[in-house]
Coordinates of C-alpha atoms and ligand atoms in Angstrom, one line a residue:
X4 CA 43.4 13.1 46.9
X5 CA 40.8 15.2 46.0
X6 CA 37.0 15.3 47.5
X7 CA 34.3 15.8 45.5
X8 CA 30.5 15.3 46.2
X9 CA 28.0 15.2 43.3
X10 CA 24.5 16.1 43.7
X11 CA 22.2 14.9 41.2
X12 CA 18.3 14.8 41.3
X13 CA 18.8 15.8 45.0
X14 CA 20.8 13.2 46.1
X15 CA 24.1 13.6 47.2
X16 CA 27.5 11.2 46.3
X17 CA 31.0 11.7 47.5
X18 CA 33.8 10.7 45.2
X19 CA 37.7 10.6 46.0
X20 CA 39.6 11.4 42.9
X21 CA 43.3 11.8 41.7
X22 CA 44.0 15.1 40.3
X23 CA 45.1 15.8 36.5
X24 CA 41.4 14.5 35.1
X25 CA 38.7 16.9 33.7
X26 CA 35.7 16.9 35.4
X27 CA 34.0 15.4 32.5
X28 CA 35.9 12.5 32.6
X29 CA 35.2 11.9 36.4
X30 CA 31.6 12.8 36.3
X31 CA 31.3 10.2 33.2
X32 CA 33.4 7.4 35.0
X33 CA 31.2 7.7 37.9
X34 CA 28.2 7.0 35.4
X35 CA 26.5 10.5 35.1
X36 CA 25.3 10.9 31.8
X37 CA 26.7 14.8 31.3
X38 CA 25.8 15.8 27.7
X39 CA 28.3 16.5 25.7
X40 CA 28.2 17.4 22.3
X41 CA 31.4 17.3 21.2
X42 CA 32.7 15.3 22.9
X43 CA 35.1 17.0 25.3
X44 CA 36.6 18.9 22.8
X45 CA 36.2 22.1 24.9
X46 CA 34.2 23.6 21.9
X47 CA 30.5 23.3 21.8
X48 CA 30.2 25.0 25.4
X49 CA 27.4 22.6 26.3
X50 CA 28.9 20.5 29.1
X51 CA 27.9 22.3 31.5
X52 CA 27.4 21.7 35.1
X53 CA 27.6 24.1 38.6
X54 CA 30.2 24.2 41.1
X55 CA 29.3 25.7 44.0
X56 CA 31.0 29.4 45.0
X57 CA 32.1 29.3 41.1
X58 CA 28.7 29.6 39.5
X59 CA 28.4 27.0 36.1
X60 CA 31.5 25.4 34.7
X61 CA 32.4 23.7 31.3
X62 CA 33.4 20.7 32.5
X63 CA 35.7 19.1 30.1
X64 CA 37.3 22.7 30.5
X65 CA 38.1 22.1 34.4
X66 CA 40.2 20.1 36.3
X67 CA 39.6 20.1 40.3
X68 CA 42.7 20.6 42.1
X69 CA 40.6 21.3 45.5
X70 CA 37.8 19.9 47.2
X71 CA 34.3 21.1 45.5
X72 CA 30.9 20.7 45.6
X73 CA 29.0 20.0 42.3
X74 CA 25.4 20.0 41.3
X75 CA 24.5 18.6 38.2
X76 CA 21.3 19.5 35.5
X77 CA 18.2 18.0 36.2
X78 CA 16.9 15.0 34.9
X79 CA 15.3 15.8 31.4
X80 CA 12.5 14.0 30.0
X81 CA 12.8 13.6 25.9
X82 CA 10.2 14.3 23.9
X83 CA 10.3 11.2 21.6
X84 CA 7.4 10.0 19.3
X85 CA 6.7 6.4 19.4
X86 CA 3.5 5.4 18.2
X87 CA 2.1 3.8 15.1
X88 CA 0.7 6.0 12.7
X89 CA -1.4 5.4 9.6
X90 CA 1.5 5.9 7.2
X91 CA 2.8 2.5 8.8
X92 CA 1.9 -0.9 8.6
X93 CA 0.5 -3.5 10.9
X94 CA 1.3 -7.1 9.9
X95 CA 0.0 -10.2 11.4
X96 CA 0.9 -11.2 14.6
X97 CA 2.6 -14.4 14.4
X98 CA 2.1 -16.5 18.2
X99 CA 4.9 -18.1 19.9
X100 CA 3.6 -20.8 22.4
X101 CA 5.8 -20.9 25.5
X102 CA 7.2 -24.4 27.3
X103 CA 4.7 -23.9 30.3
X104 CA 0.9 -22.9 28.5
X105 CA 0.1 -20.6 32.0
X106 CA 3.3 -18.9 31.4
X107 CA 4.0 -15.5 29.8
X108 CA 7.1 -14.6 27.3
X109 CA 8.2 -11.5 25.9
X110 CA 10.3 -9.8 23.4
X111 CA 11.2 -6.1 22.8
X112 CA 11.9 -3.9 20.0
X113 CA 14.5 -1.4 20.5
X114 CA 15.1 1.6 18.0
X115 CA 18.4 2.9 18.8
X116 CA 18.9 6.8 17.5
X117 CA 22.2 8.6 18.2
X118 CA 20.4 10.5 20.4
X119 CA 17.0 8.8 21.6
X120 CA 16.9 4.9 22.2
X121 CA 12.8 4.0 22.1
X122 CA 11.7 0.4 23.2
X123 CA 8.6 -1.7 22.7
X124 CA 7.9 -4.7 25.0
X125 CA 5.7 -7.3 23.1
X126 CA 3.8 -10.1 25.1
X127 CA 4.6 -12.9 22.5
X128 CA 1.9 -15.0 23.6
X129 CA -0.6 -12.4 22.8
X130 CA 0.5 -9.8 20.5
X131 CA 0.1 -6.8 22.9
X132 CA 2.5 -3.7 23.4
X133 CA 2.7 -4.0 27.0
X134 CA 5.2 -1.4 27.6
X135 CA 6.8 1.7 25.0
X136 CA 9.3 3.6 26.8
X137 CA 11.8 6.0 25.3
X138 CA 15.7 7.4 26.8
X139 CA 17.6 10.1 25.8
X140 CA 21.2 7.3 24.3
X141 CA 23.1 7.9 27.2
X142 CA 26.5 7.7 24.7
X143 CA 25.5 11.5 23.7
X144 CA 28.4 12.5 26.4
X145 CA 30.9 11.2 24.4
X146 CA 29.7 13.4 21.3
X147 CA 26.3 14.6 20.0
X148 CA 27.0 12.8 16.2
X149 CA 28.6 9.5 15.1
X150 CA 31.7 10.8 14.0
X151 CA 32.4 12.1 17.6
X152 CA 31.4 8.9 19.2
X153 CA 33.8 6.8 16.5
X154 CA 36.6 9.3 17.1
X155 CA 36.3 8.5 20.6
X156 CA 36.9 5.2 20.1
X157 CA 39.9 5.7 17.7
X158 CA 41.5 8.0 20.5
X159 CA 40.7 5.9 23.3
X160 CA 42.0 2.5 24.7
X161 CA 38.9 1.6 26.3
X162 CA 36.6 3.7 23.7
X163 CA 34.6 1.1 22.3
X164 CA 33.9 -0.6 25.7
X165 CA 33.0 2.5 27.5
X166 CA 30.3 3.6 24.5
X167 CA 29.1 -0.2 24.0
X168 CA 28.8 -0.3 28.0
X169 CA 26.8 2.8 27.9
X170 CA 24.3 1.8 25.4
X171 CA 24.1 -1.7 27.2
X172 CA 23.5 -0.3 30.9
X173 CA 21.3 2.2 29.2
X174 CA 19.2 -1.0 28.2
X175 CA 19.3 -3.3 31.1
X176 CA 17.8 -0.4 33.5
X177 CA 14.9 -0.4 31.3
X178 CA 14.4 -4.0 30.8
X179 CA 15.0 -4.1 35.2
X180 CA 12.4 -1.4 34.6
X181 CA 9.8 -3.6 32.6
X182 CA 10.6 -7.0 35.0
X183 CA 10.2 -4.9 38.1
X184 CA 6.6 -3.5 37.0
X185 CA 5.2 -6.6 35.2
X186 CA 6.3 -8.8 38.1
X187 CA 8.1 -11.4 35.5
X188 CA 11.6 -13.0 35.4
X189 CA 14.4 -11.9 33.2
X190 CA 14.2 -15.5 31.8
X191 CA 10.7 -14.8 30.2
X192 CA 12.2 -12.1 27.5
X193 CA 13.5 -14.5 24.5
X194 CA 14.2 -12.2 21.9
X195 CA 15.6 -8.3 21.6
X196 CA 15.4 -7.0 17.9
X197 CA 17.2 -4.0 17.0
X198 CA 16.9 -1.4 14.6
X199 CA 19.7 1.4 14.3
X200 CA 22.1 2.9 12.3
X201 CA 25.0 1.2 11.3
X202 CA 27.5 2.9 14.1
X203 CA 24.9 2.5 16.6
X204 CA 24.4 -1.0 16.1
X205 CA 28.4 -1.5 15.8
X206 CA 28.7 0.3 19.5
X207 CA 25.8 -2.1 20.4
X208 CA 27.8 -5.5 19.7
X209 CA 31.4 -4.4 20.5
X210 CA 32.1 -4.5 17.0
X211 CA 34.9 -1.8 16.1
X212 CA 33.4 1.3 14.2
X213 CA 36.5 3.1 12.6
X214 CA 36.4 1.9 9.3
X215 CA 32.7 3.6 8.8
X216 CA 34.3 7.0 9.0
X217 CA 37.3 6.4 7.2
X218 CA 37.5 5.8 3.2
X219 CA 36.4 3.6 1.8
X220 CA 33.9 3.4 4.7
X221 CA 33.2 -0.3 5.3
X222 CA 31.8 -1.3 8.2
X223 CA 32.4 -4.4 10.0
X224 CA 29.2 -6.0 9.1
X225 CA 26.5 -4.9 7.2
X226 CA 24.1 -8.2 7.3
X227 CA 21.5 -8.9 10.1
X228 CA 23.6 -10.5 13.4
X229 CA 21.8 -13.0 15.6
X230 CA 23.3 -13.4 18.9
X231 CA 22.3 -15.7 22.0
X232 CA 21.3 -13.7 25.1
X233 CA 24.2 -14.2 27.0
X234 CA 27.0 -13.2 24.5
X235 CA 25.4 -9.0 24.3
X236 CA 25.7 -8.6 27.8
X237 CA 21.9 -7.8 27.6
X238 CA 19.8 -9.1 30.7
X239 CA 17.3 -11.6 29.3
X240 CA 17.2 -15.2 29.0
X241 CA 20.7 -16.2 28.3
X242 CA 20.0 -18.3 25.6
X243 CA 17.4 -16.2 23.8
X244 CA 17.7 -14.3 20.8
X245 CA 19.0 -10.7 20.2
X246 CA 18.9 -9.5 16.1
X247 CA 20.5 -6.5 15.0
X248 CA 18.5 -5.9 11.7
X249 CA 20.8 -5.7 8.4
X250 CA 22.1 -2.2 7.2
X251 CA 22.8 -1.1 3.4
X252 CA 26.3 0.6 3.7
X253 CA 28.2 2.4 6.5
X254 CA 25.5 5.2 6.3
X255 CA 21.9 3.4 5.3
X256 CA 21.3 1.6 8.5
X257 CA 18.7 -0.7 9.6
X258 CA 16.7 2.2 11.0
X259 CA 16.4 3.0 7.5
X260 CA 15.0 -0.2 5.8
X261 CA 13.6 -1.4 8.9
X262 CA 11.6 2.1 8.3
X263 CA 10.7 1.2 4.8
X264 CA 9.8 -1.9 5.1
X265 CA 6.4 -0.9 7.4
X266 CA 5.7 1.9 4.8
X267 CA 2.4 1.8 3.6
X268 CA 3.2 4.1 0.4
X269 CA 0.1 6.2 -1.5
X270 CA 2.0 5.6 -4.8
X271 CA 4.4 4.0 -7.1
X272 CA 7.0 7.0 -6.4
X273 CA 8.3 8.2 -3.5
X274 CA 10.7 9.8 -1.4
X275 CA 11.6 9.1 2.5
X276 CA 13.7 11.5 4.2
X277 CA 15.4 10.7 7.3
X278 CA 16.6 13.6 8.8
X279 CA 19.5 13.6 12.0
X280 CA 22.9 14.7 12.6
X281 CA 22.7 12.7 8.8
X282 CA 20.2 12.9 6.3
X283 CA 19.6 9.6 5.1
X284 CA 17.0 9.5 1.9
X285 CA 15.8 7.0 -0.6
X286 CA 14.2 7.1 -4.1
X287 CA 11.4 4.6 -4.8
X288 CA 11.4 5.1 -8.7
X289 CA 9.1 2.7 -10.7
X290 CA 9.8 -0.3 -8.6
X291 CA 13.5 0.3 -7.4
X292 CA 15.0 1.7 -4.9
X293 CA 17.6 4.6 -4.5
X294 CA 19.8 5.5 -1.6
X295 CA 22.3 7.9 -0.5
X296 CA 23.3 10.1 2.9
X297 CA 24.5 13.5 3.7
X298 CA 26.4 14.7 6.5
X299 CA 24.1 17.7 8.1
X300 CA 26.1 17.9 11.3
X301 CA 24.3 18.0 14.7
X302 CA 22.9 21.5 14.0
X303 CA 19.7 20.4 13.9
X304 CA 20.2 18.3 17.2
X305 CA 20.7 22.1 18.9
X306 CA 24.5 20.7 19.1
X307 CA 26.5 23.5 16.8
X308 CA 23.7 26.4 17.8
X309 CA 24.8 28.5 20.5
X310 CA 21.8 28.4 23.1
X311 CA 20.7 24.6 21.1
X312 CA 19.9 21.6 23.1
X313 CA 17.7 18.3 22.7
X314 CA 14.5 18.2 22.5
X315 CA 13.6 17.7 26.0
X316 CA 12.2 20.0 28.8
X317 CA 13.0 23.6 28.7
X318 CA 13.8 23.4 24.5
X319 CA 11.7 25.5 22.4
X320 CA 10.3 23.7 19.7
X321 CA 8.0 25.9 18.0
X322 CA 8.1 29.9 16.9
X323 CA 5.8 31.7 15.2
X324 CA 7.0 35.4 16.6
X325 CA 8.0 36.8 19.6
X326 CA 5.0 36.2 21.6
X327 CA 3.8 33.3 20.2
X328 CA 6.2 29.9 20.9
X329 CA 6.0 26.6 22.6
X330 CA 8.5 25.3 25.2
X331 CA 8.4 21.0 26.1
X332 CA 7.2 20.5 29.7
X333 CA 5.4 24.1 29.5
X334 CA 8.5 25.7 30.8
X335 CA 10.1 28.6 30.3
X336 CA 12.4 28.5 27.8
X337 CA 16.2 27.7 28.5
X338 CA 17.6 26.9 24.8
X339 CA 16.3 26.2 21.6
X340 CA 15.6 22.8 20.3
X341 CA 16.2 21.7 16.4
X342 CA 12.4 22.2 15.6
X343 CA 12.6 25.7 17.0
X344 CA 15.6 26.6 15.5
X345 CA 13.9 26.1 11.9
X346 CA 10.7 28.0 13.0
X347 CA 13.0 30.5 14.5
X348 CA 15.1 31.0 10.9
X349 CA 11.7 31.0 8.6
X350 CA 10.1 33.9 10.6
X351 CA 13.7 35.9 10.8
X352 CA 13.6 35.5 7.0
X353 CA 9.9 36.0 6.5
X354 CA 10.2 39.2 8.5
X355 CA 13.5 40.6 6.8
X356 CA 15.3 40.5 9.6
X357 CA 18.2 37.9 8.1
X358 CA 18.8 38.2 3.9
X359 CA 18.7 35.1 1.2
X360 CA 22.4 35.7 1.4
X361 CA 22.2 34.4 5.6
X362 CA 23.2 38.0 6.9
X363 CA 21.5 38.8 10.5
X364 CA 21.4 42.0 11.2
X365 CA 21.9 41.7 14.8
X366 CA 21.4 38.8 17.5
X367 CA 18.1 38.0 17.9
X368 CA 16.7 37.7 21.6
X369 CA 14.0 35.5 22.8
X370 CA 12.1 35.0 26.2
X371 CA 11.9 36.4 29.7
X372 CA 14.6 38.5 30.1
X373 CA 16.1 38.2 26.5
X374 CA 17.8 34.9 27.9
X375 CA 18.4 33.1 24.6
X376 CA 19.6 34.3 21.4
X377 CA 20.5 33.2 17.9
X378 CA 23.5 34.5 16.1
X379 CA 25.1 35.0 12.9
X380 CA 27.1 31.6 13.3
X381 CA 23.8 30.0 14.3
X382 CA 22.4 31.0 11.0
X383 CA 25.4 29.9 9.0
X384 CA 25.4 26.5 10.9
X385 CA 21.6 25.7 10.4
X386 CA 22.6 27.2 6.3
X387 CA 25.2 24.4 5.8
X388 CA 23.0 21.6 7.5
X389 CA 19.7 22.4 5.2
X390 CA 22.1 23.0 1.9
X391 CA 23.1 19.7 2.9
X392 CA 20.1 17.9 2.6
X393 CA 18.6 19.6 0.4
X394 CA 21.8 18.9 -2.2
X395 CA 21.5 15.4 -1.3
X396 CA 17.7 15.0 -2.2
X397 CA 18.5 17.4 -5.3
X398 CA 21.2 15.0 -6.6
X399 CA 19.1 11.6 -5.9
X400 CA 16.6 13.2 -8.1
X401 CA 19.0 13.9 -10.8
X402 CA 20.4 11.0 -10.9
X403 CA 17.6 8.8 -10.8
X404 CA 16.4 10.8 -13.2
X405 CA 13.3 11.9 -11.6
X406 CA 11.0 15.2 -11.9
X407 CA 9.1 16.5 -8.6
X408 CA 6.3 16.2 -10.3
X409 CA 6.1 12.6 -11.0
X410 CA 7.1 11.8 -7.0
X411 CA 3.9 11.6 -5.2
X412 CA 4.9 12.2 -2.1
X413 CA 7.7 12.8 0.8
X414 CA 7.2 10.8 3.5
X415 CA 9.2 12.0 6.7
X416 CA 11.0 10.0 9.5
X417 CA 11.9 10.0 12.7
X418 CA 11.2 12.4 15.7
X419 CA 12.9 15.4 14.0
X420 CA 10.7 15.1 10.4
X421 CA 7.6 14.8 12.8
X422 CA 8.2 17.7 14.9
X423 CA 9.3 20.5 12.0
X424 CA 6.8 22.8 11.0
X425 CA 6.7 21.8 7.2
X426 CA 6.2 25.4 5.8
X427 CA 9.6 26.9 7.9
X428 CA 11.1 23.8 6.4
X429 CA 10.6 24.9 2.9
X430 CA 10.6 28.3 3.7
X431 CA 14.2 27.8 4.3
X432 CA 15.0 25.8 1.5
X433 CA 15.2 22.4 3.8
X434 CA 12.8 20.7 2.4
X435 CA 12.1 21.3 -1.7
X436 CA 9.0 23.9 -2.1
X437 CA 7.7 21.8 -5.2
X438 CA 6.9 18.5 -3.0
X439 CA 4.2 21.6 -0.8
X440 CA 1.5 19.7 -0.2
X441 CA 3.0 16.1 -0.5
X442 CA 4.8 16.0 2.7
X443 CA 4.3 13.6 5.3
X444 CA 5.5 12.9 8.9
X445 CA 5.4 9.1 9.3
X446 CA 6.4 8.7 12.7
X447 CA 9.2 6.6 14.4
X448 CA 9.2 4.2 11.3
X449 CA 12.6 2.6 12.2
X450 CA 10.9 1.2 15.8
X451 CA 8.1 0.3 14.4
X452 CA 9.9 -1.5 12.1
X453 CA 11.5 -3.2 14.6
X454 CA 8.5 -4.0 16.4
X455 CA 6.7 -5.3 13.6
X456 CA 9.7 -7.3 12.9
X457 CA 9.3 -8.9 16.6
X458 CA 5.9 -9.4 15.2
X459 CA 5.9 -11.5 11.8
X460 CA 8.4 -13.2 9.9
X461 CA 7.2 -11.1 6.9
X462 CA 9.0 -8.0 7.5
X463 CA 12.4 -10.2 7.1
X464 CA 11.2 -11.3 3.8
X465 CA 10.2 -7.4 2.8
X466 CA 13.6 -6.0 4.3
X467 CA 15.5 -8.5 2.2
X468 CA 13.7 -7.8 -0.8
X469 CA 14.2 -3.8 -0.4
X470 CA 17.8 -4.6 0.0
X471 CA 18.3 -6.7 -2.9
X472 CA 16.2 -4.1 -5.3
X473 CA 18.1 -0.7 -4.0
X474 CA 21.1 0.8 -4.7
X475 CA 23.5 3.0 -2.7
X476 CA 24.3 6.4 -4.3
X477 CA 27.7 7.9 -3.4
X478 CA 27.5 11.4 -3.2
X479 CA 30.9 12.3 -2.9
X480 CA 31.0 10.7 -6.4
X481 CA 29.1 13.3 -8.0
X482 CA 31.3 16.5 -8.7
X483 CA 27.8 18.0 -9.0
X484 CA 27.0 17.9 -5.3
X485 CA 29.6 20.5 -3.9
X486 CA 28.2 22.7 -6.9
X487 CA 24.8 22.2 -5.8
X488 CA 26.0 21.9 -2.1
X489 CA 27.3 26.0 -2.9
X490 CA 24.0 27.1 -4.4
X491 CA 22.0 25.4 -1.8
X492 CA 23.7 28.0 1.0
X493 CA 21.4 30.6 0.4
X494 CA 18.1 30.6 1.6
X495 CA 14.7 30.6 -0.5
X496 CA 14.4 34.4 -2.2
X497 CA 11.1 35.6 -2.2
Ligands
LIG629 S1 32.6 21.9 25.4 FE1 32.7 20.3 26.8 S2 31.7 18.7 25.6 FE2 31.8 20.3 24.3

């Protein structure tokens, strides 16, 4: 037997393992959340953690054969946006009356991202947010995107119950969190609604996700799921309710039309953009709706950049030149989040110092003591995750049929479309130039979706309705993509 003691957050644990397992594996059966872009693959780098006398370690790379001493990252707060803004709407609360008149009851709204789970804790009784709270999704160390999580499933026995276990524990702390502060009883929270994409909400139930990455990619269930209480493993009142909102297809989730249904659109024709490790986007075209996804890998996550991370403390999320940038928590900088990585890439263009064609001249240093870099595989990566949005909304528009000029504006989700700097955005071909000036962050639509969902019985009615007027464009369908998907490599010319 080998010894190990763990410190984490300043507190030490001691562990007795068997040889022959990476330390990955031990530090993520002993319920640290290590992140871990890819998975344990042994290719992304970022896994890292410090054994002491050794200096830092990759640790799905290294397998104790000794006893050692390990200290772990500190805890990292994510920078997550979660309030309503005035792109999105505000329905009518609809009062539930509980049993006892003095007593309270609650229900909570949880948005769950591949790599950020937010969650809104509604007093039923009175229509107040009481609580929004936000966690980095602790399944992010079994892979940064949902293809890694899925293989991981396919490759491992206990897979699917590790990754749903994760996401359940991840939510029980902060439902102990919200009993614990408010003073109530776990019986008191009646209903959970859930808004995610399809493979998150799959992990969620227990619900097997391998068919959603394999051809013809069919999920298991695409239709809303109502559950009792006690059959999620959730902690809240065993027989309440817990609703996973319904999804389009194995890659149009319920974040999605959760998102659009609390749209307050300026016009008749529109685009949303949803952009993550995918880039989900829909077409709202004289009265119908348009769909499709493209895979843009977890570049934009920081996953596939060399010094890349998650937007939380220590990422740099904003560039505008070598003096001028902004680090979360005001530190100094210790990698590059995906909102930096874009400023980063529109001044290296702007200022020459990378070609339309991608070519850097040389590695580009940043900070205190030149500490983080970009590279030429860091520009290629962040080429074929833009070309691949940008193809995707390219294509929707050609096959819809649909001119710039008659779309009235592009309304952006999630925390990534709030934090980008529009203009780097276009100025590397991300986002199309001739919607300049019609681009709009819209917030953390999919949880406010959700919330508003927890709210009324009319967003059902409106999700339903979006569902039954859209359709799902295949792009894989289209020999035209991969052509456009080619010419969409290079970056804006001057
Ligand atoms: S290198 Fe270890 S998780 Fe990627």
């Amino acid at each position: 037997m080998i010894k190990l003691k763990i410190i984490s957050s300043g507190k030490a644990v001691t562990a007795e393992i068997d040889s022959g397992l990476s330390l990955l594996d031990i530090l993520r059966s002993r319920g640290f959340d290590i992140y871990a872009p890819c998975g344990g693959k042994g290719t992304c780098g970022k896994c890292r953690v410090s054994v002491r006398g050794e200096g830092e370690v990759i640790s799905c790379k290294y397998f104790p054969d000794r006893d050692i001493e390990i200290i772990l990252p500190g805890e990292q707060e994510a920078k997550i946006l979660v309030h309503q803004t005035d792109f999105l709407d505000d329905v009518p609360f609809r009062q539930r009356l509980p049993d006892n008149p003095s007593s309270k009851i609650y229900g909570v709204a949880i948005d769950i991202g591949t790599t950020t789970v937010v969650f809104y804790f509604l007093n039923l009784v009175t229509g107040q947010v009481e609580r929004i709270s936000s966690v980095l999704n602790p399944q992010a160390k079994y892979g940064a995107d949902i293809i890694s999580r899925i293989n991981y499933c396919q490759e491992n026995e206990t897979g699917l119950a590790e990754l749903r276990g994760s996401i359940v524990d991840a939510i029980n702390r902060e439902l102990k969190t919200f009993i614990r502060k408010k003073n109530v009883v776990q019986d008191l929270i009646e209903e959970v609604v859930v808004a995610g994409n399809t493979t998150m909400l799959h992990l969620l139930l227990g619900r097997d996700p391998v068919s959603i990455a394999l051809a013809p990619f069919r999920p298991a269930f695409t239709e809303k799921q109502v559950c009792r209480g006690s059959a999620t493993g959730l902690n809240i009142n065993p027989d309440g309710k817990v609703i996973t909102l319904p999804c389009q297809t194995a890659y149009v989730g319920a974040d999605i039309f959760a998102g659009l249904a609390v749209l307050k659109p300026v016009s008749r024709n529109y685009l949303f953009l949803d952009i993550g490790t995918n880039g989900e986007m829909a077409i709202m075209k004289n009265g119908r709706m348009f769909t499709c996804a493209t895979a843009a890998g977890p570049a934009f996550e920081g996953a596939n950049i060399s010094c890349g991370m998650a937007a939380v403390t220590g990422a740099l999320s904003h560039f505008n030149g070598p003096d001028d940038y902004t680090v979360v928590g005001n530190s100094e900088p210790t990698g590059i989040c995906g909102s930096g990585i874009i400023d980063i890439v529109a001044w290296l263009l702007k200022n020459r110092l990378i070609d339309e064609t991608g070519l850097l001249k040389e590695p580009y240093s940043i900070g205190p003591d030149s500490k983080i870099s970009v590279n030429q595989q860091d520009i290629r990566e962040i080429q074929l995750a833009k070309s691949a949005i940008c193809s995707g909304i390219r294509i929707l528009m050609k096959v819809t049929e649909s001119a710039f000029d008659e779309i009235d504006a592009l309304y952006l989700a999630g925390g990534f479309g709030n934090y980008i700097n529009i203009d780097s955005a276009i100025g590397i071909g991300l986002l199309p130039a001739e919607m300049r000036g019609k681009i709009f962050p819209v917030g953390n639509s999919a949880g406010i979706g959700a919330l508003q969902y927890l709210k009324s019985d009319e967003i059902d009615k409106r999700i339903s309705g979006l569902l039954e007027n859209s359709e799902y464009i295949e792009l894989s369908n289209y020999d035209e993509f991969m052509t456009e998907f080619a010419m969409n490599m290079d970056f804006p010319g001057k």
